[in-house]
Amino acid sequence: EGDVYKYYSDGEWRKSSSGKSVAIINPTTRKTQYKVQACTQEEVNKVMDSAKSAQKSWAKTPLWKRAELLHKAAAILKEHKAPIAECLIKEIAKPAKDSVTEVVRSGDLVSYCAEEGVRILGEGKFLVSDSFPGNERTKYCLTSKIPLGVVLAIPPFNYPVNLAVSKIAPALIAGNSLVLKPPTQGAVSCLHMVHCFHLAGFPKGLISCVTGKGSEIGDFLTMHPGVNCISFTGGDTGIAISKKAGMIPLQMELGGKDACIVLEDADLDLVAANIIKGGFSYSGQRCTAIKVVLVMESVADALVEKVKAKVAKLRVGPPEDDSDITPVVTESSANYIEGLVLDAKEKGATFCQEYRREGNLIWPLLLDNVRPDMRIAWEEPFGPVLPVIRINSVEEGIHHCNASNFGLQGCVFTKDVNKAILISDAMETGTVQINSAPARGPDHFPFQGIKDSGIGSQGITNSINMMTKVKTTVINLP
Ligand code: G3H
């Protein structure tokens, strides 16, 4: 307590003139762990000004030099994996090993992005006019990709480092500058990650990180005329942002209700292992977590038994001990999850374990015989609680999946690949995984949601392309 982490603006660490701070509550101890500056709108304006001017010269910096700096930042980030992981443990209660993995994966992402960037931005197109009716070969068209300007990155609490760099690296390699608004839980991890970019020696003002209350600077940032692109990952706020933002490209990854459809011929051990990984890793706080199991009635008893046996082995406790199930991020999140559980209880779901909660820590819970009238059949708990709905036909499963307002990912388990592909085609989601749990990575794969799950597509290549626009020069021959 006492110390307030500084924010990062124009290449320097600064205190806010507001004199105010935002407390970050450790989800495990439920006590204040860190404090960050509560930046003002005036400070946001300054950040925008320096981002704008830094971008102009950055865009002229040779691509290979931009890549070189990103490789340097990636290496520094990996060197700092231990202290950053420590912040993740304290701020978002991510299990110790997963916290380290998040930082290493982030370093890899930054390097990959630098490599991909030099390849795809190193190429343009050349067109001739006489392919279009009525034209002679009198016009040559040269195309290249140019940066958008200032990119605003807003990552969520569950991957504050990884989902920040997945926006920062493509933005920078493409010649944009970057303003980062970290989530409250995860802000210090973000500041530490930004410090690695600072150490790598990026020009002043090219990257900045403003912390503060969403109510004070949230709308101000997203509606700021200086912003040329927003890349956001999070919840419903994204929908609000998309309505308020100006005429700029938006990349949004919002919630999900990823379904796991299990057919009669599925390898049930494989399914059970994937349900544990997909449903309970980081206590279900992943947008790509399995959030509903839709299993054929004839194999449901057997599957539920297998999953139950594995749930019993999950270690529940603090993230420092690398427990499998750790406290969820906030008390209000725990209360929300509890609301879904109580609703399911009232409406007659079968509890495979006893419901247990201490503070923000919720024990893993499998709910069998969930029916469509229960809230948990549709809502996203973002916690270690997984509903099972028994189905009598594949069509019923697909119907449930498609009736959701979300459409991020889904998965189907069967040995019949032809059937799996037809089911994948029928599922209205951005991605369908065959015989594995949903996941965003590897990070160069396209990643997108439809309906309320988002707009645009991520993944390294798509993000680089999205953060550029096409510029053409036409040579008119005499
Ligand atoms: O929470 C949303 C993330 O994009 C999911 O990423 O599949 O690597 O856990 P993940």
XYZ file of C-alpha atoms and ligand atoms in Angstrom:
488
model
C 0.000 0.000 0.000
C 1.022 3.595 -0.246
C 2.861 3.575 -3.564
C 0.845 4.351 -6.635
C 2.162 2.998 -9.939
C 2.839 5.712 -12.482
C 1.266 5.829 -15.897
C 3.315 6.043 -19.108
C 3.068 9.024 -21.389
C 5.456 10.536 -23.944
C 8.193 8.092 -22.962
C 8.052 8.913 -19.260
C 6.495 7.520 -16.102
C 4.203 10.104 -14.595
C 1.917 10.839 -11.694
C -1.558 12.031 -12.515
C -2.429 15.595 -11.630
C -5.738 14.261 -10.310
C -3.977 13.182 -7.125
C -6.377 10.236 -7.175
C -5.704 6.553 -7.570
C -7.572 3.375 -8.427
C -7.207 0.421 -6.056
C -6.590 -3.049 -7.408
C -8.064 -5.679 -5.143
C -6.278 -9.015 -4.943
C -9.040 -11.571 -5.712
C -7.552 -14.043 -3.225
C -7.001 -11.823 -0.193
C -9.719 -9.343 -1.202
C -7.413 -6.587 0.045
C -5.859 -3.747 -1.922
C -2.778 -5.124 -3.648
C -1.719 -2.201 -5.827
C -2.805 1.279 -6.781
C -2.596 2.973 -10.150
C -3.024 6.581 -11.229
C -6.504 7.851 -11.993
C -5.651 9.802 -15.135
C -7.638 12.829 -16.200
C -9.139 13.699 -19.556
C -6.500 16.376 -19.977
C -3.813 13.746 -19.558
C -5.542 11.608 -22.159
C -5.436 14.580 -24.528
C -1.687 14.891 -24.022
C -1.184 11.203 -24.664
C -3.173 11.505 -27.878
C -1.109 14.461 -29.034
C 2.185 12.685 -28.504
C 0.835 9.471 -30.058
C -0.155 11.431 -33.127
C 3.187 13.127 -33.614
C 5.263 10.014 -32.768
C 3.326 8.032 -35.363
C 4.337 10.352 -38.180
C 8.041 9.567 -37.887
C 7.444 5.924 -36.918
C 5.605 5.359 -40.186
C 8.761 6.513 -41.979
C 11.022 4.248 -39.930
C 12.083 1.313 -42.125
C 10.018 -1.795 -41.623
C 13.043 -3.915 -40.741
C 13.965 -1.457 -37.983
C 10.460 -1.606 -36.559
C 10.722 -5.380 -36.582
C 14.104 -5.249 -34.883
C 12.713 -3.205 -32.003
C 9.774 -5.574 -31.625
C 12.137 -8.551 -31.449
C 14.067 -6.725 -28.758
C 10.887 -6.019 -26.774
C 9.893 -9.686 -27.092
C 13.193 -10.814 -25.629
C 12.987 -8.330 -22.743
C 9.407 -9.386 -22.065
C 10.492 -13.003 -21.751
C 13.363 -12.013 -19.452
C 10.803 -10.330 -17.207
C 8.445 -13.283 -17.114
C 8.835 -13.913 -13.383
C 7.959 -10.442 -12.035
C 5.134 -10.012 -14.565
C 3.714 -13.419 -13.683
C 3.847 -12.367 -10.038
C 1.629 -9.378 -10.867
C -0.806 -11.630 -12.737
C -1.035 -13.910 -9.716
C -1.769 -10.998 -7.393
C -4.081 -8.995 -9.649
C -6.151 -11.604 -11.427
C -5.406 -14.782 -9.430
C -4.204 -16.646 -12.490
C -2.501 -19.915 -11.475
C 1.289 -19.533 -11.208
C 2.249 -21.668 -14.209
C -0.418 -20.188 -16.484
C 0.799 -16.724 -15.500
C 4.303 -17.525 -16.721
C 2.893 -19.133 -19.869
C 0.918 -15.980 -20.613
C 4.085 -13.876 -20.626
C 6.128 -16.341 -22.687
C 3.294 -16.717 -25.204
C 3.190 -12.933 -25.407
C 6.887 -12.706 -26.207
C 6.452 -15.318 -28.928
C 3.483 -13.422 -30.305
C 5.474 -10.186 -30.552
C 8.332 -11.930 -32.415
C 5.978 -13.764 -34.755
C 4.214 -10.506 -35.467
C 7.493 -8.802 -36.361
C 8.314 -11.632 -38.790
C 4.846 -11.760 -40.300
C 4.819 -7.973 -40.607
C 7.998 -7.744 -42.648
C 6.630 -10.378 -45.013
C 3.109 -9.112 -45.572
C 3.908 -5.417 -45.462
C 6.938 -5.945 -47.636
C 4.683 -6.809 -50.522
C 2.338 -4.694 -52.602
C 0.354 -5.212 -55.776
C 0.676 -4.008 -59.326
C -2.439 -3.746 -61.525
C -2.925 -2.814 -65.143
C -5.978 -1.066 -66.564
C -6.803 -3.038 -69.689
C -8.449 -5.917 -67.871
C -11.523 -3.756 -67.248
C -13.819 -3.229 -70.264
C -13.221 -0.081 -72.238
C -9.704 0.538 -70.950
C -6.408 0.576 -72.765
C -3.192 -0.371 -71.013
C -2.606 3.234 -70.043
C -2.844 3.054 -66.263
C -0.578 1.254 -63.825
C -1.794 0.958 -60.271
C 0.604 0.399 -57.368
C -0.812 -0.663 -54.013
C 0.781 -0.787 -50.604
C -0.426 -0.936 -47.022
C -0.158 2.149 -44.884
C -0.818 2.592 -41.160
C -4.093 3.941 -39.801
C -2.574 6.311 -37.237
C -3.291 5.972 -33.535
C -4.602 2.597 -32.366
C -6.420 2.388 -29.038
C -6.002 -1.008 -27.363
C -8.313 -2.130 -24.570
C -7.541 -5.630 -23.304
C -9.577 -7.554 -20.706
C -8.631 -8.704 -17.212
C -8.211 -12.368 -18.099
C -5.202 -11.898 -20.397
C -4.043 -8.384 -19.574
C -0.577 -8.974 -21.006
C -1.274 -11.336 -23.877
C -4.371 -9.591 -25.190
C -2.544 -6.267 -24.895
C 0.465 -7.374 -26.962
C -1.825 -9.056 -29.500
C -2.984 -5.505 -30.264
C 0.262 -3.606 -29.619
C 2.578 -5.688 -31.816
C 0.455 -5.654 -35.008
C -0.231 -1.954 -34.532
C 3.439 -1.081 -34.179
C 4.816 -3.277 -36.932
C 2.287 -1.720 -39.286
C 3.548 1.771 -38.437
C 0.825 2.897 -36.033
C 1.257 4.372 -32.582
C -0.508 2.793 -29.682
C -2.466 3.977 -26.669
C -3.177 1.285 -24.117
C -5.984 1.433 -21.579
C -5.492 -1.579 -19.305
C -8.281 -3.223 -17.360
C -8.307 -2.320 -13.666
C -7.462 -5.894 -12.606
C -4.321 -6.454 -14.623
C -3.247 -2.803 -14.866
C 0.063 -3.324 -13.069
C 0.877 -6.367 -15.223
C 0.209 -4.138 -18.247
C 2.422 -1.357 -16.896
C 5.210 -3.843 -16.341
C 4.803 -5.188 -19.878
C 4.893 -1.611 -21.233
C 8.104 -1.101 -19.260
C 9.649 -3.868 -21.402
C 8.744 -1.915 -24.547
C 10.202 1.179 -22.878
C 13.465 -0.685 -22.229
C 13.562 -1.843 -25.847
C 13.895 1.815 -26.824
C 10.810 2.682 -28.847
C 10.522 6.396 -29.670
C 8.871 8.668 -27.123
C 5.108 8.846 -27.343
C 4.791 5.870 -29.668
C 3.374 3.710 -26.898
C 1.526 5.065 -23.906
C -0.450 3.533 -21.126
C -3.192 5.449 -19.353
C -4.795 4.030 -16.246
C -7.908 5.232 -14.548
C -11.588 4.871 -13.995
C -13.698 3.852 -16.951
C -16.320 6.362 -15.827
C -13.789 9.195 -16.077
C -11.762 8.338 -19.180
C -13.478 5.336 -20.823
C -15.885 7.087 -23.199
C -13.471 9.986 -23.507
C -10.842 7.624 -24.916
C -13.083 5.593 -27.189
C -14.796 8.699 -28.599
C -11.590 10.715 -28.857
C -11.163 12.275 -32.295
C -7.467 11.392 -32.219
C -8.185 7.643 -32.248
C -8.037 5.988 -35.684
C -8.759 2.385 -34.717
C -10.000 0.529 -31.638
C -9.078 -3.013 -30.754
C -11.125 -4.165 -27.783
C -11.508 -7.457 -25.972
C -13.991 -7.774 -23.148
C -17.676 -7.947 -22.407
C -20.801 -5.965 -23.257
C -18.881 -2.686 -23.047
C -17.711 -3.531 -26.557
C -21.237 -3.243 -27.893
C -21.577 0.184 -26.284
C -18.205 1.256 -27.691
C -19.176 0.171 -31.193
C -22.243 2.387 -31.015
C -20.335 5.425 -29.805
C -17.110 5.163 -31.768
C -16.527 7.274 -34.839
C -16.046 6.132 -38.410
C -12.971 4.075 -37.656
C -12.110 0.369 -38.005
C -13.106 -1.645 -34.945
C -11.862 -5.016 -33.845
C -13.965 -6.471 -31.068
C -13.873 -9.747 -29.300
C -16.658 -9.972 -26.752
C -18.348 -12.794 -24.878
C -19.037 -16.362 -25.825
C -21.164 -19.314 -24.918
C -19.055 -21.962 -26.598
C -20.933 -25.232 -26.973
C -19.403 -28.672 -26.841
C -21.490 -31.083 -28.896
C -20.846 -34.737 -28.057
C -22.040 -37.445 -30.451
C -22.668 -41.095 -29.597
C -19.466 -42.359 -31.192
C -17.173 -39.860 -29.438
C -14.119 -40.973 -27.487
C -15.525 -40.118 -24.058
C -12.135 -40.046 -22.312
C -10.956 -37.493 -24.831
C -14.174 -35.508 -24.362
C -13.895 -35.567 -20.562
C -10.267 -34.389 -20.671
C -11.239 -31.556 -23.007
C -14.233 -30.562 -20.911
C -11.938 -30.203 -17.916
C -9.388 -28.180 -19.865
C -11.985 -26.224 -21.816
C -14.464 -25.645 -19.017
C -12.316 -25.199 -15.954
C -8.897 -23.822 -16.899
C -8.399 -20.414 -15.306
C -11.624 -21.221 -13.496
C -13.687 -20.821 -16.658
C -12.670 -17.163 -17.089
C -11.864 -17.434 -20.791
C -14.042 -16.184 -23.591
C -13.292 -19.465 -25.364
C -14.135 -21.653 -22.379
C -16.616 -24.466 -22.972
C -19.745 -22.905 -21.500
C -22.329 -25.562 -22.284
C -22.052 -29.279 -22.968
C -24.673 -30.694 -25.347
C -24.400 -34.444 -25.101
C -26.426 -37.225 -26.717
C -28.633 -38.818 -24.067
C -27.324 -42.353 -24.744
C -23.768 -41.441 -23.678
C -24.600 -38.704 -21.178
C -24.448 -40.859 -18.009
C -21.064 -42.264 -18.968
C -19.659 -38.854 -19.877
C -20.940 -37.150 -16.740
C -19.346 -39.893 -14.592
C -15.991 -39.403 -16.294
C -16.101 -35.626 -15.948
C -17.192 -35.922 -12.309
C -14.184 -38.113 -11.528
C -11.864 -35.534 -13.062
C -13.555 -32.584 -11.341
C -12.925 -34.322 -8.018
C -9.200 -34.197 -8.767
C -9.052 -30.472 -9.504
C -7.009 -28.643 -6.884
C -8.876 -25.683 -5.449
C -6.993 -22.874 -3.751
C -4.746 -19.854 -4.153
C -2.970 -19.110 -7.452
C 0.409 -19.005 -5.677
C 0.103 -22.789 -5.130
C -0.657 -23.245 -8.812
C -4.116 -24.529 -7.933
C -6.345 -25.483 -10.855
C -9.295 -23.526 -9.555
C -8.516 -20.107 -8.090
C -10.682 -17.230 -6.841
C -12.656 -15.479 -9.571
C -11.644 -11.952 -10.378
C -14.072 -9.896 -8.305
C -16.699 -10.319 -5.666
C -19.384 -9.109 -8.054
C -18.320 -11.756 -10.541
C -18.609 -14.414 -7.817
C -22.053 -13.086 -6.907
C -23.156 -13.255 -10.532
C -21.987 -16.858 -10.848
C -23.788 -17.703 -7.629
C -26.966 -16.169 -9.033
C -26.811 -18.527 -12.008
C -26.184 -21.517 -9.740
C -29.110 -20.689 -7.450
C -31.434 -20.193 -10.406
C -30.439 -23.621 -11.758
C -31.005 -25.154 -8.341
C -34.459 -23.659 -8.040
C -35.372 -24.967 -11.485
C -34.204 -28.496 -10.759
C -30.725 -28.986 -12.254
C -28.772 -31.979 -10.956
C -25.775 -30.888 -8.880
C -22.877 -33.287 -9.506
C -20.980 -31.675 -6.630
C -22.101 -29.625 -3.708
C -22.057 -25.880 -4.363
C -19.322 -24.322 -2.298
C -17.949 -20.796 -2.110
C -15.519 -18.950 0.160
C -15.033 -15.287 -0.703
C -14.258 -15.166 -4.421
C -13.305 -18.833 -4.510
C -15.947 -21.048 -6.076
C -15.432 -24.806 -6.174
C -15.801 -26.428 -9.599
C -19.348 -27.425 -10.311
C -20.942 -29.545 -13.014
C -24.684 -29.106 -13.452
C -26.433 -31.974 -15.197
C -29.924 -32.035 -16.704
C -29.901 -28.315 -17.350
C -32.911 -27.166 -19.340
C -33.425 -24.184 -21.637
C -35.531 -22.351 -19.040
C -32.496 -21.991 -16.782
C -30.393 -18.853 -17.076
C -27.180 -20.868 -17.139
C -28.285 -22.522 -20.372
C -27.732 -19.160 -22.088
C -25.697 -16.837 -19.884
C -21.942 -16.796 -19.557
C -20.877 -17.540 -15.972
C -17.183 -16.749 -16.546
C -16.538 -19.048 -13.621
C -15.938 -22.728 -12.793
C -19.555 -23.780 -13.311
C -20.495 -25.856 -16.332
C -24.003 -26.828 -17.465
C -24.754 -30.102 -19.248
C -27.811 -30.297 -21.486
C -28.858 -33.728 -22.697
C -29.935 -33.858 -26.338
C -31.753 -36.471 -28.413
C -30.468 -35.445 -31.810
C -27.561 -33.580 -33.324
C -30.068 -31.069 -34.730
C -31.185 -30.265 -31.192
C -27.554 -29.497 -30.271
C -27.000 -27.311 -33.299
C -30.285 -25.550 -32.619
C -29.260 -24.716 -29.043
C -25.872 -23.491 -30.201
C -27.390 -21.268 -32.859
C -30.140 -19.896 -30.624
C -27.459 -18.182 -28.525
C -26.824 -14.480 -28.992
C -23.134 -15.385 -28.975
C -21.136 -17.064 -31.723
C -17.480 -17.238 -30.784
C -16.314 -20.840 -31.004
C -17.756 -24.299 -30.505
C -16.544 -27.850 -30.610
C -17.820 -31.200 -31.747
C -16.636 -34.635 -30.677
C -17.139 -37.587 -33.031
C -15.008 -40.092 -34.902
C -16.974 -39.373 -38.086
C -15.069 -36.534 -39.743
C -17.647 -36.057 -42.489
C -20.365 -35.550 -39.919
C -18.115 -33.209 -37.944
C -17.565 -31.000 -40.956
C -21.288 -30.805 -41.686
C -21.929 -29.888 -38.053
C -19.167 -27.286 -38.200
C -20.812 -25.751 -41.260
C -24.150 -25.665 -39.461
C -22.840 -24.037 -36.276
C -23.083 -20.237 -36.374
C -19.778 -19.492 -34.698
C -16.497 -17.954 -35.799
C -14.590 -21.212 -35.296
C -15.486 -24.832 -34.688
C -12.924 -27.217 -33.244
C -13.225 -30.869 -34.153
C -12.246 -33.184 -31.305
C -10.709 -30.518 -29.109
C -11.825 -27.757 -26.782
C -12.193 -24.227 -28.186
C -9.075 -22.048 -28.032
C -7.777 -18.900 -29.640
C -4.262 -20.135 -30.270
C -1.945 -20.827 -31.967
C -1.927 -17.064 -32.148
C -1.502 -16.772 -35.905
C -4.795 -18.609 -36.526
C -7.734 -16.372 -37.415
C -9.901 -15.683 -34.372
C -13.355 -14.149 -34.672
C -16.842 -14.195 -33.326
C -20.162 -13.541 -34.953
C -23.341 -12.002 -33.482
C -22.675 -10.514 -30.017
C -19.254 -12.203 -29.894
C -17.631 -9.522 -31.939
C -16.639 -7.917 -35.189
C -13.560 -8.281 -37.328
C -11.074 -11.087 -37.145
C -7.959 -11.337 -35.032
C -4.926 -13.552 -35.185
C -1.553 -12.082 -36.069
C -1.996 -11.782 -39.844
C -5.559 -10.502 -39.704
C -4.690 -7.958 -37.028
C -1.797 -6.547 -39.047
C -4.026 -6.240 -42.099
C -6.848 -4.719 -40.075
C -4.531 -2.063 -38.657
C -3.512 -0.856 -42.104
C -5.319 0.530 -45.089
C -4.631 0.182 -48.748
C -2.998 3.101 -50.502
C -2.836 3.218 -54.282
C -0.852 5.318 -56.687
C -1.944 5.280 -60.321
C 0.540 6.079 -63.051
C -1.249 7.457 -66.099
C 0.683 6.865 -69.259
C 0.483 9.334 -72.117
O -10.616 -14.807 -23.186
C -10.448 -14.724 -24.376
C -9.231 -15.189 -25.024
O -9.106 -14.616 -26.302
C -9.177 -16.687 -25.094
O -7.905 -17.086 -25.363
O -8.366 -19.452 -25.996
O -6.054 -18.664 -25.518
O -7.700 -18.897 -23.687
P -7.495 -18.603 -25.129
